[in-house]
PDB file of C-alpha atoms and ligand atoms in Angstrom:
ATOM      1  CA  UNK A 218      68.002  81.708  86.054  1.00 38.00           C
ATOM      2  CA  UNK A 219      69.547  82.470  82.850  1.00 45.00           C
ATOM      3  CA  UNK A 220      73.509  83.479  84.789  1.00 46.00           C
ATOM      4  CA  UNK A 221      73.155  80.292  86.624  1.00 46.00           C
ATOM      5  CA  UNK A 222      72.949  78.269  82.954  1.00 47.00           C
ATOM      6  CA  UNK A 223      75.807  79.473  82.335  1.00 56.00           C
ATOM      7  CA  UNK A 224      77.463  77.589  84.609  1.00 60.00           C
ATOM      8  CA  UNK A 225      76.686  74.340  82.829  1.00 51.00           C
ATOM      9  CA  UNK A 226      78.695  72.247  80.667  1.00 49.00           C
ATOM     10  CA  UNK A 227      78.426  73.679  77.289  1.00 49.00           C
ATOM     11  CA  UNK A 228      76.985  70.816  75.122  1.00 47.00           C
ATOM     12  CA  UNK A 229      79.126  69.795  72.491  1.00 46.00           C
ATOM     13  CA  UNK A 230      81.779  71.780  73.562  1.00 48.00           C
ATOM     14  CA  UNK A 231      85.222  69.471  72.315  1.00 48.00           C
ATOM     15  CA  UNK A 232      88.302  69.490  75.160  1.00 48.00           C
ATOM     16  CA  UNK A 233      90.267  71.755  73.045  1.00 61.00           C
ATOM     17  CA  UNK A 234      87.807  74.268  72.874  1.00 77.00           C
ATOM     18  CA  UNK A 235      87.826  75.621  75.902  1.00 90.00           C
ATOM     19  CA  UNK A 236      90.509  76.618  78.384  1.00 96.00           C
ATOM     20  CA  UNK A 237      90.770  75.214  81.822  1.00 98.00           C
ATOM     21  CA  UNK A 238      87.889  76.252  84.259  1.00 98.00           C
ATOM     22  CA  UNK A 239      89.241  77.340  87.585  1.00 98.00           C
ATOM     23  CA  UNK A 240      86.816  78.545  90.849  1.00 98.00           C
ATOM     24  CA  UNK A 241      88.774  80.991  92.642  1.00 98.00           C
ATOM     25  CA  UNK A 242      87.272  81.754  96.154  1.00 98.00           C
ATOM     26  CA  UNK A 243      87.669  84.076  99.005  1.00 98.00           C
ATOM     27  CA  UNK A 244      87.139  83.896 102.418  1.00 98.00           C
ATOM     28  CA  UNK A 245      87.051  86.661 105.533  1.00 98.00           C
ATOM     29  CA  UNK A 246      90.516  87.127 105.691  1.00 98.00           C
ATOM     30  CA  UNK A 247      92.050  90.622 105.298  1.00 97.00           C
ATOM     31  CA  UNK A 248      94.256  88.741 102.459  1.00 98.00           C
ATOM     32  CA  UNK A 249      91.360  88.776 100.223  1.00 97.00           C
ATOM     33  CA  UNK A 250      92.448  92.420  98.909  1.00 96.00           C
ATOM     34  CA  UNK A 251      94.590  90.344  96.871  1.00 97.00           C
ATOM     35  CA  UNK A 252      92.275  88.757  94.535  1.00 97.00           C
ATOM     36  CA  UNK A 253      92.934  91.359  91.706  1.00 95.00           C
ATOM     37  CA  UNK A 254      96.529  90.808  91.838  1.00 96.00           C
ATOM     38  CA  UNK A 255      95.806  86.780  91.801  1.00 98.00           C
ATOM     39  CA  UNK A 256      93.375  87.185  88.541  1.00 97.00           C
ATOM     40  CA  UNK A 257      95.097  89.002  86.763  1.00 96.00           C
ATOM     41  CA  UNK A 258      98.841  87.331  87.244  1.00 98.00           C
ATOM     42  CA  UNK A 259      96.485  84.018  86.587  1.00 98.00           C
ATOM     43  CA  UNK A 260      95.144  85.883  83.072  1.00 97.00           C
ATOM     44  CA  UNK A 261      99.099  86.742  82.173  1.00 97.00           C
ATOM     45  CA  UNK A 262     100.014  83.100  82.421  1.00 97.00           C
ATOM     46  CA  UNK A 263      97.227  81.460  81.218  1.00 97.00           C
ATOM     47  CA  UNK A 264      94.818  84.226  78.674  1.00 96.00           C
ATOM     48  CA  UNK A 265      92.470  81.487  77.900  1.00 97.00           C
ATOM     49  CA  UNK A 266      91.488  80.490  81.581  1.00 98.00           C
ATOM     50  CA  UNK A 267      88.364  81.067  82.439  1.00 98.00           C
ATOM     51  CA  UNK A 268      87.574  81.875  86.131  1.00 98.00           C
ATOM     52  CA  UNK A 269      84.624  82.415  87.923  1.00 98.00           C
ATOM     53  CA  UNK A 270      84.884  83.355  91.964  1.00 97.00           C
ATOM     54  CA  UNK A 271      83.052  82.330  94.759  1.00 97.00           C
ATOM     55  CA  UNK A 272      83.303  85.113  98.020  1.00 96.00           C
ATOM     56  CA  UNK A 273      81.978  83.743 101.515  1.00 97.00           C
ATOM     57  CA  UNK A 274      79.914  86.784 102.879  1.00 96.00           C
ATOM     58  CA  UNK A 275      82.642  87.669 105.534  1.00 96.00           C
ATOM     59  CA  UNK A 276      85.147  87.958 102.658  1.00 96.00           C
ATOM     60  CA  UNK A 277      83.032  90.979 100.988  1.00 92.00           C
ATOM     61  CA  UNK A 278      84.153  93.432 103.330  1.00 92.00           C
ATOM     62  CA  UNK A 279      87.266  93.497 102.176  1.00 94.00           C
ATOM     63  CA  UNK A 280      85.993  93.355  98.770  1.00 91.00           C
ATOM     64  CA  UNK A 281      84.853  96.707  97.278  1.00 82.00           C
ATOM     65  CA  UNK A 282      81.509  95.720  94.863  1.00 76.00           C
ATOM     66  CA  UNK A 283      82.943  98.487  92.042  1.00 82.00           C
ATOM     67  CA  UNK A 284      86.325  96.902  92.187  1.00 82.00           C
ATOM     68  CA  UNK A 285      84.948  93.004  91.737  1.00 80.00           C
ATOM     69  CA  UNK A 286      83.137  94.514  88.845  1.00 84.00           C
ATOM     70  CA  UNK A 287      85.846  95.550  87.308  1.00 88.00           C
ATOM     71  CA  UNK A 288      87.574  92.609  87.431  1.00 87.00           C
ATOM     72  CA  UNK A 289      85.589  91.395  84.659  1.00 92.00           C
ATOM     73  CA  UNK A 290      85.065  87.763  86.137  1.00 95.00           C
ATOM     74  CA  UNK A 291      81.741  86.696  87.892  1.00 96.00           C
ATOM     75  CA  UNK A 292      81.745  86.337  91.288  1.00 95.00           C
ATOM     76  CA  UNK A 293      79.323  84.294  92.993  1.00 96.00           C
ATOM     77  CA  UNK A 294      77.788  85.068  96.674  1.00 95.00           C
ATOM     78  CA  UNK A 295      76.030  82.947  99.109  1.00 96.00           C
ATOM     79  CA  UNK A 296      72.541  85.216  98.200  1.00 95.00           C
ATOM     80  CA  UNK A 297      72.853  84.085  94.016  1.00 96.00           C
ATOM     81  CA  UNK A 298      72.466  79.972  95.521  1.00 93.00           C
ATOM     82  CA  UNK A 299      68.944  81.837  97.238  1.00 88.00           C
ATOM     83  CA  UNK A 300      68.055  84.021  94.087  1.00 91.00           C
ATOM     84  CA  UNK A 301      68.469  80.871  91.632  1.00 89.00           C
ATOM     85  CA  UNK A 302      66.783  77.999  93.302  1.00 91.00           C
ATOM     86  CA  UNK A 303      62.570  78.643  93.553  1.00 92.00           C
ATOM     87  CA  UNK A 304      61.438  75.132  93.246  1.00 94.00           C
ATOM     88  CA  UNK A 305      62.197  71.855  92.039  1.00 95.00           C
ATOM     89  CA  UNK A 306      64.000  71.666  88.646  1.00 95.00           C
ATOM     90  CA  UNK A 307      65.481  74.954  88.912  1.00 94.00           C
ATOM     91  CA  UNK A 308      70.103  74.790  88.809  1.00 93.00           C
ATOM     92  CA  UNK A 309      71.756  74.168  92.500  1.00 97.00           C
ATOM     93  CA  UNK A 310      74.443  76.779  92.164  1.00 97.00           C
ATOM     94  CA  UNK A 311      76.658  74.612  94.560  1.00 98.00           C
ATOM     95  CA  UNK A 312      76.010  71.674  92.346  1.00 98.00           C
ATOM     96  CA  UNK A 313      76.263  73.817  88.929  1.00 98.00           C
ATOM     97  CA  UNK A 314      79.844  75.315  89.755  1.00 98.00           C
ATOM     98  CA  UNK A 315      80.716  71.766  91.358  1.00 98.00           C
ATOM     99  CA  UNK A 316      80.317  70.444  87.548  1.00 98.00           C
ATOM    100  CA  UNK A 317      81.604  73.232  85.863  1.00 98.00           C
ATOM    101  CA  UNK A 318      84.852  73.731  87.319  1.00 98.00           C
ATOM    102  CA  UNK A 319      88.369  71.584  87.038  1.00 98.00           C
ATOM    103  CA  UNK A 320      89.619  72.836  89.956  1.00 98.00           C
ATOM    104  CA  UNK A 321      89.024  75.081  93.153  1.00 99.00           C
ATOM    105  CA  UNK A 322      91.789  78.079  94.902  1.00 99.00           C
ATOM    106  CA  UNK A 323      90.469  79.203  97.768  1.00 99.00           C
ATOM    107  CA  UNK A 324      93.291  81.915  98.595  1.00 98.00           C
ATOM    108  CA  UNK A 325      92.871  83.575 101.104  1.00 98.00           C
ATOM    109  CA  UNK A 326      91.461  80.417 103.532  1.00 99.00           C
ATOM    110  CA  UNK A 327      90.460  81.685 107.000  1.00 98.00           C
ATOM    111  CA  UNK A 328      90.470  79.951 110.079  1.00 98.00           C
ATOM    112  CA  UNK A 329      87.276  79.703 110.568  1.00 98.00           C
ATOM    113  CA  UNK A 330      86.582  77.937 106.708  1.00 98.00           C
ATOM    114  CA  UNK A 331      89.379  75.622 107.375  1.00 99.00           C
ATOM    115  CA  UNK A 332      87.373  74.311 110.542  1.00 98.00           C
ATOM    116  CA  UNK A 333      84.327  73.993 108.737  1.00 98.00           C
ATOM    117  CA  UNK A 334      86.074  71.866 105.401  1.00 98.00           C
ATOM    118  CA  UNK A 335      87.772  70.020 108.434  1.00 98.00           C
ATOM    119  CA  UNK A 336      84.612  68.892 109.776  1.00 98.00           C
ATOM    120  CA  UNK A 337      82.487  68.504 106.661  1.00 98.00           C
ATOM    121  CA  UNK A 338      80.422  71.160 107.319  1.00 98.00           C
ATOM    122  CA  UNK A 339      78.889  73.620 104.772  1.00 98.00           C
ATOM    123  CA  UNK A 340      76.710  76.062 105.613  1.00 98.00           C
ATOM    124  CA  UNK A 341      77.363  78.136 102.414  1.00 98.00           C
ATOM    125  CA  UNK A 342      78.125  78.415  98.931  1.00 98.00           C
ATOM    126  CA  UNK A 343      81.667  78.033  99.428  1.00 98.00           C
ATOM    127  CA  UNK A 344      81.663  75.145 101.645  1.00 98.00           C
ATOM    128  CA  UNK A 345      78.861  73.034  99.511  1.00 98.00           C
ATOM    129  CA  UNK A 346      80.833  73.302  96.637  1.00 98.00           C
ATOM    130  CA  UNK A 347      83.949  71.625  98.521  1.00 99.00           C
ATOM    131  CA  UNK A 348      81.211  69.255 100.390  1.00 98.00           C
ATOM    132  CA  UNK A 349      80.315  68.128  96.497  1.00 98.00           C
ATOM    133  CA  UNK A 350      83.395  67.668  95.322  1.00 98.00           C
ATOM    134  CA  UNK A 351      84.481  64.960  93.087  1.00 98.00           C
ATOM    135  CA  UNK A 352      87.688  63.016  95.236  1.00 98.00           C
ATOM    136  CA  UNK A 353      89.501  62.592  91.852  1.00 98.00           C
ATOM    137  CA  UNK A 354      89.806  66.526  91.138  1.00 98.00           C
ATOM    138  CA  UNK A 355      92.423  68.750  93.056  1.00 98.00           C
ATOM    139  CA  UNK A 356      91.603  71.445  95.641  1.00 99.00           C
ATOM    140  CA  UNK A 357      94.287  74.131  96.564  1.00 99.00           C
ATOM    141  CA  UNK A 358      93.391  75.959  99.824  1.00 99.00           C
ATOM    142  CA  UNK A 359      96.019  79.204 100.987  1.00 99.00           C
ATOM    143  CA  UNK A 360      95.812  79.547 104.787  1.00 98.00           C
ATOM    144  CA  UNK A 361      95.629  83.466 105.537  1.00 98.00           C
ATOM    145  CA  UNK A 362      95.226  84.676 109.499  1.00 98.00           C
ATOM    146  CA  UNK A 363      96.953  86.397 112.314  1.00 97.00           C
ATOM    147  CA  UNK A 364      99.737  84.450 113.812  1.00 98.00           C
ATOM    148  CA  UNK A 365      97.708  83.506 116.870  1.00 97.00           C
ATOM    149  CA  UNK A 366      95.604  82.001 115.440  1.00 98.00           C
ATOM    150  CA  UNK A 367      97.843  80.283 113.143  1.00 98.00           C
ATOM    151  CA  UNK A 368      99.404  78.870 115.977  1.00 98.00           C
ATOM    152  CA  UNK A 369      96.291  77.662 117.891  1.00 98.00           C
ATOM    153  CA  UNK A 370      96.610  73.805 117.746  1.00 98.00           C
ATOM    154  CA  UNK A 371      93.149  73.957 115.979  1.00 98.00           C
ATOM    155  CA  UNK A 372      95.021  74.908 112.733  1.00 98.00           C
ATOM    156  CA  UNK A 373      97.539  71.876 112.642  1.00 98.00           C
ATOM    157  CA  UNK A 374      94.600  69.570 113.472  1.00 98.00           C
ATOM    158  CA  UNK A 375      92.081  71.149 110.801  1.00 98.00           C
ATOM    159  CA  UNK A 376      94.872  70.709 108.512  1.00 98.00           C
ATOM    160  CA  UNK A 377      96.308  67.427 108.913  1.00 98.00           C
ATOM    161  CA  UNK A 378      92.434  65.875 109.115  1.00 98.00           C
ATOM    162  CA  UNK A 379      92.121  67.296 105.769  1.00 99.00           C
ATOM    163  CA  UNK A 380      95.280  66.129 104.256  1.00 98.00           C
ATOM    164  CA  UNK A 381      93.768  62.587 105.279  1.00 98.00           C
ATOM    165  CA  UNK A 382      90.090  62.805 104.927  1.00 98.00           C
ATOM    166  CA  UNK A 383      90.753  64.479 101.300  1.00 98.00           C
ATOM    167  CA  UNK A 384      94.122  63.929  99.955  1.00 98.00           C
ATOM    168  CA  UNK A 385      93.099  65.565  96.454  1.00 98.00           C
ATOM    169  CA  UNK A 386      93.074  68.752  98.815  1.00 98.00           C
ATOM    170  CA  UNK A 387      96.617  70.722  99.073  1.00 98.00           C
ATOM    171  CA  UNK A 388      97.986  73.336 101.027  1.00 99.00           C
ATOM    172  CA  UNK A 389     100.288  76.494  99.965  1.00 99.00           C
ATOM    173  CA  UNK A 390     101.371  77.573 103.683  1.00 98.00           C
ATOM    174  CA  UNK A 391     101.197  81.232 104.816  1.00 98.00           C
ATOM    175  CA  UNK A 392     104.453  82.690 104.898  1.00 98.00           C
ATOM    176  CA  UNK A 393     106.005  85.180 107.543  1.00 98.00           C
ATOM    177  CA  UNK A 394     105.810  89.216 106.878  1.00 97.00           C
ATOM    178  CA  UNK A 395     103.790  92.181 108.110  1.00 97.00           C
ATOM    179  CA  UNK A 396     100.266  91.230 109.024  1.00 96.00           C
ATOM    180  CA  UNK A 397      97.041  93.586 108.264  1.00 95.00           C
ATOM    181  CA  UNK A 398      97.158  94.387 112.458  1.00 94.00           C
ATOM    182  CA  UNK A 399     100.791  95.357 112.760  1.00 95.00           C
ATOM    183  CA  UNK A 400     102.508  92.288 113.881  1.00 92.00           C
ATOM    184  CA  UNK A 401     104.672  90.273 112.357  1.00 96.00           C
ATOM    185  CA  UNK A 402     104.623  86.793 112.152  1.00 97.00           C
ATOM    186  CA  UNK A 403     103.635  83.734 109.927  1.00 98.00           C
ATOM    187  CA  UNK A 404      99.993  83.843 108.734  1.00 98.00           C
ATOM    188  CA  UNK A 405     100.401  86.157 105.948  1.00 98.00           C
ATOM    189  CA  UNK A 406      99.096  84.284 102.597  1.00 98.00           C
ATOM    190  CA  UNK A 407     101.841  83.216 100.146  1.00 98.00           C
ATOM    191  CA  UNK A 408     102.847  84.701  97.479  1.00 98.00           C
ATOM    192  CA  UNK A 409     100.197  85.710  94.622  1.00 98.00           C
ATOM    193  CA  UNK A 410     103.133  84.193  91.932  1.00 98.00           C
ATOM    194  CA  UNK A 411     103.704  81.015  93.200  1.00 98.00           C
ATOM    195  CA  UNK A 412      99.842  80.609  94.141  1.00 99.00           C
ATOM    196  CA  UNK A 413      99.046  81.668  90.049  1.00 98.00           C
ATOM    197  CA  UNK A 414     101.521  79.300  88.968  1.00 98.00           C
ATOM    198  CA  UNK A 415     100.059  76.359  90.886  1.00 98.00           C
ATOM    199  CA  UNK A 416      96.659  77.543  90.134  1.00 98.00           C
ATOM    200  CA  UNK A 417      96.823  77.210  86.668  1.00 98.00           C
ATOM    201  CA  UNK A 418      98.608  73.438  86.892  1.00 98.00           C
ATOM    202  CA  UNK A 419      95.994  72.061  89.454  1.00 98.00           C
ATOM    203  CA  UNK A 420      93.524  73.413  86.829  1.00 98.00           C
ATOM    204  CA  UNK A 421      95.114  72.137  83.794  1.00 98.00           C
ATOM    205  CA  UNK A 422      95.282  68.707  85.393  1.00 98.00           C
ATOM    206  CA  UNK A 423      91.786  68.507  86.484  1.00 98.00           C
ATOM    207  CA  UNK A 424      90.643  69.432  83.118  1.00 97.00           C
ATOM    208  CA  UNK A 425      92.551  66.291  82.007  1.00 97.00           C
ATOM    209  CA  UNK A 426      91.017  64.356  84.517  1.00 97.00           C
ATOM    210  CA  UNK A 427      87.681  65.153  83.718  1.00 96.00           C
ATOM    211  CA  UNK A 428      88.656  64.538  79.483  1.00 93.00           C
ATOM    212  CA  UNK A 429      89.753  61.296  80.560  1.00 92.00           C
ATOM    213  CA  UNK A 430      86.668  60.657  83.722  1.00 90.00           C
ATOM    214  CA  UNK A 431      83.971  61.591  80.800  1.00 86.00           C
ATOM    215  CA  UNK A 432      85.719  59.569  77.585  1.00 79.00           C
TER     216      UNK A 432
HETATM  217  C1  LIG B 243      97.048  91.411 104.507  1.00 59.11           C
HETATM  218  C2  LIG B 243      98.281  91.010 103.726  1.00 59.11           C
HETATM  219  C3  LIG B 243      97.886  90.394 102.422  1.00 59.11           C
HETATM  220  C4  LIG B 243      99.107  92.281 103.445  1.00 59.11           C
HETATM  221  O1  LIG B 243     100.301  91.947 102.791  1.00 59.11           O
HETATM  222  C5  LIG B 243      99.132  90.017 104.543  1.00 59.11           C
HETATM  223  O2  LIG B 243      99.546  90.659 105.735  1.00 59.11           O
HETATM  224  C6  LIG B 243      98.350  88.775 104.903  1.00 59.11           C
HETATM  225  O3  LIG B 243      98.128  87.911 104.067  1.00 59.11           O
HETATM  226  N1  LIG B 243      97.914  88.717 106.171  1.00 59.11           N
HETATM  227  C7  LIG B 243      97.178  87.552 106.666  1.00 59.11           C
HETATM  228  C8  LIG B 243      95.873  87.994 107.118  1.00 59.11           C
HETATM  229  C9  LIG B 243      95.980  88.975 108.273  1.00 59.11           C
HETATM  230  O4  LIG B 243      96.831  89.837 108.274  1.00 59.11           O
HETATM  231  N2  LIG B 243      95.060  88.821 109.221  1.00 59.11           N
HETATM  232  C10 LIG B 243      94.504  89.732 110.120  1.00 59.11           C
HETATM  233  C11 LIG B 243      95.047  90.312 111.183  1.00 59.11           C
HETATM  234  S1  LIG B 243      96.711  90.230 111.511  1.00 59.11           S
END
Protein backbone atom coordinates (compact mmCIF):
# COMPACT_ATOMS: atom_id res chain seq x y z
CA UNK A 1 0.00 0.00 0.00
CA UNK A 2 2.69 2.24 1.01
CA UNK A 3 4.29 2.52 -3.22
CA UNK A 4 0.81 3.20 -4.24
CA UNK A 5 0.76 6.52 -1.68
CA UNK A 6 3.20 7.63 -3.36
CA UNK A 7 1.39 8.29 -6.15
CA UNK A 8 -0.70 10.95 -4.45
CA UNK A 9 -0.54 14.56 -4.54
CA UNK A 10 1.99 15.55 -2.05
CA UNK A 11 0.09 17.85 0.41
CA UNK A 12 1.37 21.15 0.55
CA UNK A 13 3.58 20.67 -2.10
CA UNK A 14 3.77 24.61 -3.87
CA UNK A 15 3.81 24.51 -8.06
CA UNK A 16 7.37 25.39 -8.06
CA UNK A 17 8.39 22.67 -6.07
CA UNK A 18 8.11 20.05 -8.08
CA UNK A 19 8.92 19.35 -11.72
CA UNK A 20 6.39 18.30 -14.24
CA UNK A 21 4.90 14.72 -13.70
CA UNK A 22 4.84 12.78 -16.91
CA UNK A 23 3.31 8.84 -17.26
CA UNK A 24 5.26 7.28 -19.87
CA UNK A 25 3.66 3.95 -21.08
CA UNK A 26 4.39 1.03 -23.23
CA UNK A 27 2.49 -1.16 -25.12
CA UNK A 28 3.24 -4.76 -27.09
CA UNK A 29 5.01 -3.35 -29.76
CA UNK A 30 8.59 -4.47 -30.57
CA UNK A 31 9.30 -0.48 -30.35
CA UNK A 32 9.11 -0.67 -26.70
CA UNK A 33 13.03 -1.57 -26.56
CA UNK A 34 13.21 2.03 -26.83
CA UNK A 35 12.02 3.20 -23.58
CA UNK A 36 15.61 3.62 -22.13
CA UNK A 37 16.64 5.74 -24.90
CA UNK A 38 13.17 7.87 -24.42
CA UNK A 39 13.93 8.30 -20.43
CA UNK A 40 16.88 9.13 -20.48
CA UNK A 41 16.93 11.81 -23.62
CA UNK A 42 13.62 13.02 -21.50
CA UNK A 43 16.09 13.27 -18.11
CA UNK A 44 18.84 15.32 -20.44
CA UNK A 45 16.24 17.89 -21.36
CA UNK A 46 14.31 18.17 -18.51
CA UNK A 47 16.61 16.73 -14.96
CA UNK A 48 13.81 17.66 -12.76
CA UNK A 49 10.96 15.58 -14.50
CA UNK A 50 9.71 13.09 -12.74
CA UNK A 51 8.36 9.99 -14.61
CA UNK A 52 6.74 7.06 -13.60
CA UNK A 53 5.79 4.22 -16.47
CA UNK A 54 2.96 2.24 -17.00
CA UNK A 55 3.80 -1.28 -19.31
CA UNK A 56 0.60 -3.21 -20.69
CA UNK A 57 1.51 -6.96 -20.00
CA UNK A 58 2.18 -7.67 -23.79
CA UNK A 59 4.75 -4.84 -23.72
CA UNK A 60 6.98 -6.79 -20.97
CA UNK A 61 8.34 -9.12 -23.32
CA UNK A 62 10.23 -6.86 -24.87
CA UNK A 63 11.10 -5.40 -21.65
CA UNK A 64 13.93 -7.17 -19.74
CA UNK A 65 12.82 -6.86 -15.66
CA UNK A 66 16.87 -6.14 -14.78
CA UNK A 67 16.98 -3.50 -17.43
CA UNK A 68 13.53 -1.55 -16.18
CA UNK A 69 15.24 -1.69 -12.87
CA UNK A 70 17.89 -0.01 -13.84
CA UNK A 71 16.25 2.62 -15.26
CA UNK A 72 15.69 3.99 -11.96
CA UNK A 73 11.94 5.07 -12.63
CA UNK A 74 8.91 2.96 -11.35
CA UNK A 75 7.12 1.16 -13.63
CA UNK A 76 3.72 0.15 -13.01
CA UNK A 77 2.04 -3.31 -14.31
CA UNK A 78 -1.47 -4.37 -14.67
CA UNK A 79 -0.75 -7.03 -11.42
CA UNK A 80 0.36 -3.68 -8.88
CA UNK A 81 -3.71 -2.25 -9.68
CA UNK A 82 -4.50 -6.24 -8.17
CA UNK A 83 -1.74 -6.17 -5.36
CA UNK A 84 -2.96 -2.56 -4.09
CA UNK A 85 -6.68 -2.66 -4.01
CA UNK A 86 -8.06 -5.39 -1.03
CA UNK A 87 -11.17 -3.64 -0.05
CA UNK A 88 -12.90 -0.51 0.12
CA UNK A 89 -10.77 2.56 1.05
CA UNK A 90 -7.67 1.15 -0.17
CA UNK A 91 -5.80 3.70 -3.54
CA UNK A 92 -7.24 2.75 -7.25
CA UNK A 93 -3.90 2.73 -8.97
CA UNK A 94 -5.74 3.79 -12.26
CA UNK A 95 -7.34 6.57 -10.36
CA UNK A 96 -4.02 7.42 -8.22
CA UNK A 97 -1.69 7.86 -11.41
CA UNK A 98 -4.84 9.54 -13.20
CA UNK A 99 -4.35 12.42 -10.38
CA UNK A 100 -0.85 12.37 -10.16
CA UNK A 101 0.26 12.88 -13.53
CA UNK A 102 0.18 16.19 -16.01
CA UNK A 103 0.39 14.33 -18.86
CA UNK A 104 0.48 10.74 -20.51
CA UNK A 105 3.23 9.29 -23.68
CA UNK A 106 2.28 6.21 -24.59
CA UNK A 107 5.24 5.51 -27.18
CA UNK A 108 5.25 2.78 -28.52
CA UNK A 109 1.08 2.55 -29.15
CA UNK A 110 0.11 -0.81 -30.70
CA UNK A 111 -2.63 -1.57 -32.80
CA UNK A 112 -4.40 -3.36 -30.75
CA UNK A 113 -4.36 -0.34 -27.69
CA UNK A 114 -5.30 2.13 -30.27
CA UNK A 115 -8.60 0.02 -30.92
CA UNK A 116 -9.33 -0.29 -27.45
CA UNK A 117 -8.77 3.90 -26.56
CA UNK A 118 -10.87 4.11 -29.89
CA UNK A 119 -13.69 2.37 -28.46
CA UNK A 120 -13.50 3.36 -24.80
CA UNK A 121 -12.58 0.27 -23.65
CA UNK A 122 -10.15 -0.52 -20.76
CA UNK A 123 -9.52 -3.65 -19.66
CA UNK A 124 -6.18 -2.69 -17.96
CA UNK A 125 -4.08 -0.39 -16.20
CA UNK A 126 -3.10 1.38 -19.17
CA UNK A 127 -6.37 1.84 -20.71
CA UNK A 128 -8.27 2.95 -17.24
CA UNK A 129 -5.94 5.52 -16.78
CA UNK A 130 -6.79 7.04 -20.39
CA UNK A 131 -10.65 5.97 -19.65
CA UNK A 132 -10.18 8.51 -16.40
CA UNK A 133 -8.71 11.09 -17.92
CA UNK A 134 -9.39 14.65 -17.29
CA UNK A 135 -10.53 16.23 -21.15
CA UNK A 136 -8.58 19.44 -20.24
CA UNK A 137 -5.03 17.60 -19.91
CA UNK A 138 -3.03 16.45 -23.10
CA UNK A 139 -2.41 12.83 -24.16
CA UNK A 140 0.43 12.02 -26.72
CA UNK A 141 0.04 8.50 -28.20
CA UNK A 142 3.18 7.17 -30.86
CA UNK A 143 1.67 4.59 -33.24
CA UNK A 144 4.35 1.64 -33.53
CA UNK A 145 3.36 -1.67 -35.86
CA UNK A 146 4.19 -3.50 -38.99
CA UNK A 147 3.16 -1.76 -42.10
CA UNK A 148 0.19 -4.05 -42.65
CA UNK A 149 -1.24 -3.36 -40.16
CA UNK A 150 -0.63 0.22 -40.32
CA UNK A 151 -2.35 0.21 -43.40
CA UNK A 152 -5.47 -1.79 -42.39
CA UNK A 153 -8.31 0.83 -42.61
CA UNK A 154 -8.87 -0.01 -38.85
CA UNK A 155 -5.87 2.31 -38.06
CA UNK A 156 -7.16 5.53 -39.93
CA UNK A 157 -10.59 4.93 -38.34
CA UNK A 158 -9.22 4.25 -34.65
CA UNK A 159 -7.36 7.32 -35.21
CA UNK A 160 -9.52 9.85 -36.61
CA UNK A 161 -12.47 8.67 -33.89
CA UNK A 162 -9.99 9.63 -31.40
CA UNK A 163 -8.90 12.88 -32.76
CA UNK A 164 -12.79 13.67 -32.39
CA UNK A 165 -14.01 11.84 -29.41
CA UNK A 166 -10.79 13.31 -27.45
CA UNK A 167 -9.20 16.19 -29.07
CA UNK A 168 -6.78 16.74 -25.93
CA UNK A 169 -5.33 13.36 -27.43
CA UNK A 170 -2.39 13.83 -30.20
CA UNK A 171 -0.63 11.77 -32.47
CA UNK A 172 3.31 11.66 -33.41
CA UNK A 173 2.95 9.34 -36.68
CA UNK A 174 5.26 6.33 -37.23
CA UNK A 175 7.75 7.07 -39.68
CA UNK A 176 9.19 4.77 -42.56
CA UNK A 177 12.58 2.58 -41.89
CA UNK A 178 13.52 -1.02 -41.15
CA UNK A 179 10.87 -2.80 -39.16
CA UNK A 180 11.70 -5.47 -36.20
CA UNK A 181 10.51 -8.40 -39.08
CA UNK A 182 12.68 -7.29 -41.96
CA UNK A 183 10.48 -5.18 -44.05
CA UNK A 184 10.49 -1.91 -44.68
CA UNK A 185 7.81 0.32 -44.58
CA UNK A 186 5.98 3.01 -42.41
CA UNK A 187 5.06 1.77 -38.91
CA UNK A 188 8.30 2.22 -37.30
CA UNK A 189 7.77 4.68 -34.13
CA UNK A 190 9.18 8.22 -34.55
CA UNK A 191 11.97 9.42 -33.49
CA UNK A 192 12.93 9.12 -29.59
CA UNK A 193 14.17 13.18 -30.01
CA UNK A 194 11.34 14.67 -31.34
CA UNK A 195 8.97 12.36 -29.11
CA UNK A 196 11.30 13.73 -25.76
CA UNK A 197 10.96 17.11 -26.93
CA UNK A 198 7.16 17.02 -27.18
CA UNK A 199 7.00 14.98 -24.12
CA UNK A 200 8.35 17.33 -21.94
CA UNK A 201 6.03 20.44 -23.49
CA UNK A 202 2.70 18.41 -23.28
CA UNK A 203 3.89 17.86 -19.66
CA UNK A 204 4.92 21.27 -18.84
CA UNK A 205 1.57 22.52 -20.11
CA UNK A 206 -0.56 20.18 -18.24
CA UNK A 207 1.20 21.02 -15.12
CA UNK A 208 0.02 24.60 -15.86
CA UNK A 209 -3.27 23.50 -16.43
CA UNK A 210 -3.70 21.76 -13.40
CA UNK A 211 -1.88 25.16 -11.31
CA UNK A 212 -4.45 27.08 -12.91
CA UNK A 213 -7.67 24.00 -12.74
CA UNK A 214 -6.77 23.76 -8.76
CA UNK A 215 -6.19 27.82 -7.96
C1 LIG B 1 11.67 -1.89 -33.74
C2 LIG B 1 12.23 -0.54 -34.14
C3 LIG B 1 12.16 0.41 -32.99
C4 LIG B 1 13.70 -0.73 -34.55
O1 LIG B 1 14.24 0.48 -35.00
C5 LIG B 1 11.44 0.02 -35.34
O2 LIG B 1 11.59 -0.87 -36.43
C6 LIG B 1 9.97 0.17 -35.03
O3 LIG B 1 9.56 1.08 -34.32
N1 LIG B 1 9.17 -0.78 -35.55
C7 LIG B 1 7.72 -0.74 -35.36
C8 LIG B 1 7.31 -1.96 -34.68
C9 LIG B 1 7.62 -3.19 -35.51
O4 LIG B 1 8.65 -3.28 -36.13
N2 LIG B 1 6.68 -4.13 -35.46
C10 LIG B 1 6.76 -5.52 -35.63
C11 LIG B 1 6.98 -6.23 -36.74
S1 LIG B 1 7.47 -5.51 -38.19
Amino acid sequence: LQRTNEHATKEGGNSLSRGPRLLLATTGSVASIKLPLLIKEIRQLEPRVELKVVSTDSSTHFLSSDELESLNVPVLRDKDEWDSWKRMGDPVLHIELRNWADAVVVAPLDANTLAKIANGLCDNLLTCVLRAWPASLPVVLCPAMNTAMYQNPFTSRHTQTIKEVLPNFEFIDPVSKRLACGDTGVGAMAPVSIIAERALEVAKKGMAIKEHEEG
